[in-house]
Amino acid sequence: MSTTTYLISGAALPDGSRTDILLKDGLIAELGTGLSAAGAERIDANGLVALPGLVDLHTHLREPGYEQSETVLSGTRAAAAGGFTAVFAMANTSPVADTAGVVEQVLSLGEQSGYATVQPIGAVTVGLGGERLAELGAMAASRARVRVFSDDGSCVWDPVLMRRALEYVKSFDGVIAQHAQEPRLTVGAQMNEGAVSGELGLTGWPAVAEESIIARDVLLAEHVGSRLHICHVSTAGSVDVLRWAKARGIRVTAEVTPHHLLLDEELVRSFDARYKVNPPLRRREDVLALREALADGTIDIVATDHAPHPVESKDCEWDAAANGMVGLESALSVVHASVVETDQLGWADVARVLSSAPAAIGRISSHGQGIVAGASAQVTLYDPNASRDFSTADLAGQGVNSPYIGRTLPGRVLATFHNGAATVLDGMLRPSDEVGAASQKAAHV
Amino acid sequence: MRHLLSTRDLGREGAIRLLDVAEDMADTQQREVKKLPTLRGKTVVNLFFEDSTRTRISFEAAAKRLSADVINFSAKGSSVSKGESLKDTAQTLQAMGADAVVIRHPASGAPQTLATSGWIDAGILNAGDGTHEHPTQALLDAFTIRKRVHGDASRGRGLDGLSVTIVGDILHSRVARSNVWLLTTLGATVTLVAPPTLVPVDTRLWPVTVGYDLDEAITAGPDVVMMLRIQAERMHDAFFPNTREYARRWGLGDGRLARLEPTTIVMHPGPMNRGLEISAAAADSPMSTVREQVTNGVSVRMAALYLLLSGDREN
Ligand SMILES: [Zn+2]
Ligand SMILES: [Zn+2]
């Protein structure tokens, strides 16, 4: 086989050291200064940071069933544009990813796309209905090797069902990723409950609805000795519960979204539905607590909760609008703006929270190994000194429901390499046929 | 005035100007010929996504007395209820050449969305959005209070030094929100009294005092007591045990009415649940302004339409 060999010169590694990086046959073949390789395509990376390919533990790719919002192809293009080389695809498709057949279908669609590794997430309950366990074992044993299970979009509310799911996935080292939202406390909820919701007359989504489920579930995880992951932690109170749980030795991990690190509920005053998301944007105090928690390790990772919607789902009054924001293309810049520019995270921390830690939680070995010789070639080149007025031109998926349009964001992804093949070069996505073909070749090494 | 979306962003001067114009309008309504040629050739659309005959006919009367052409667009039973979006409706009205759209909508913020979306150029007048605001109701309440207190000397004045107690379902009331901002902007002191379940969880940013005890509030001797309509169905969501207990604790019954100073103004935005939040005696007493509120509603809405549609639309 002969995928292109790339020689990246003069890149800064996350630890600050400078090196050349040789990508060959899908691997990081060599690191060091003054490298040369006959026939290699040279990439000048002076001034750029080389990050391990980013891994998103929480992506909505919408296929099968909601192709008007996103497809595996368009969603992985968005991922590549944002520097991601692997995405975990949430199960709330139609049909729901609750059988081996559906998760294998999603896996295959990802393989055809080639822009990123697509690792399917399986539903916890049949049809996300919250009543009967889905075939967790069959999904785990399938070609998709599912290890993360989630009813995301809905909370696994029934405590008995949650307990059983946590216990059951132990047999294959699985993890339950909980969308923590007490349903009765959030009926009709439109935004964070607090001073702003009271003023705007929008039905509130109280922090306690998240915190009470997290508190229950960490205790359940402790009781049965299982792994628990909390999706999109959004409140200062949740951080306190997680800190307590981790100090107690409970096996819980947690994610925060880029938007909860940067944006707060004041934006809802505009009634601009781009700011409608679940869990909702919270108070500034919550934003600051989440940043601190990410810096001190209470929150393990950043995950996008990339949620594309058709234009008409946002081009309407607030109540009628769908929840969710696209986030893959902007994630690294938003993390940069919210926690790197504030000196709370360095690039090595960014590599951890956006690559090695999510890969470890999701148990995928081909990603998150870092930039070391012999690792599979997942690399993102990022220009930390760039700045851009974020616009729809920066979006590569089908959804344009980005809250950052019209904002200035720092940094820019200039190149992404997935399994050694370029998905982005010179800041531009490579064409689908080229990326797909490279992916097919790599599969037959 | 480009739009009238809320009282929160209405300044004191702007509010007093509107009330003064409403005084002028009220004067014209004493004449034999009530109709003015002011808005001849202008088209006002009443776009109602919620049933509210009272508010709609008040706006309709206001627009017609200013000689505007009025189109009533009831979204119930029309294409809108068959899934047509607010955007499509707005673009239809734009194509019809609407100069002003009076919108009543169950979603908080819908008028603001209409005003800022670029779908339509018309001036937008909020006639009640969800549980957010109902600015013309607050304006007519302020007008009514001012008139009772200052009579013919009302023009140019605020409500300085007056104390207003608003009682009832604050949480779900757009009338309460609009009154909180407007009455305090005009210099009044506002107290809210309600069951704790029916007050927003965080009112620190509201310029009001919140209490739970109506008897205490009455002992304090307010100048105005404004009773809000309570929906009996709220008891099914456990906001209060039942209507009997609500009436006993938060209703303006005959006993409480007797304890009010005879000069106290008793208000209700209507429609009333007699015997629940307000007794028949309270509603019909000389202290009550319920019928004046209806009359003043037309004058205030004439003023709002006039300021929206005549002269500069810049500020
Ligand atoms: Zn979720
Ligand atoms: Zn999600």
mmCIF file of C-alpha atoms and ligand atoms in Angstrom, chain A residues 58 60 90 152-153 179 232 305, ligand 2:
data_model
loop_
_atom_site.group_PDB
_atom_site.id
_atom_site.type_symbol
_atom_site.label_atom_id
_atom_site.label_comp_id
_atom_site.label_asym_id
_atom_site.label_seq_id
_atom_site.Cartn_x
_atom_site.Cartn_y
_atom_site.Cartn_z
ATOM 1 C CA HIS A 58 -20.264 13.000 22.437
ATOM 2 C CA HIS A 60 -24.760 13.539 17.231
ATOM 3 C CA MET A 90 -24.699 9.072 20.009
ATOM 4 C CA ASP A 152 -28.510 10.703 25.709
ATOM 5 C CA GLY A 153 -31.347 13.051 24.994
ATOM 6 C CA HIS A 179 -27.645 12.478 30.473
ATOM 7 C CA HIS A 232 -22.308 17.629 29.671
ATOM 8 C CA ASP A 305 -22.404 17.473 22.149
HETATM 9 ZN ZN ZN C 2 -26.089 14.960 23.329
#
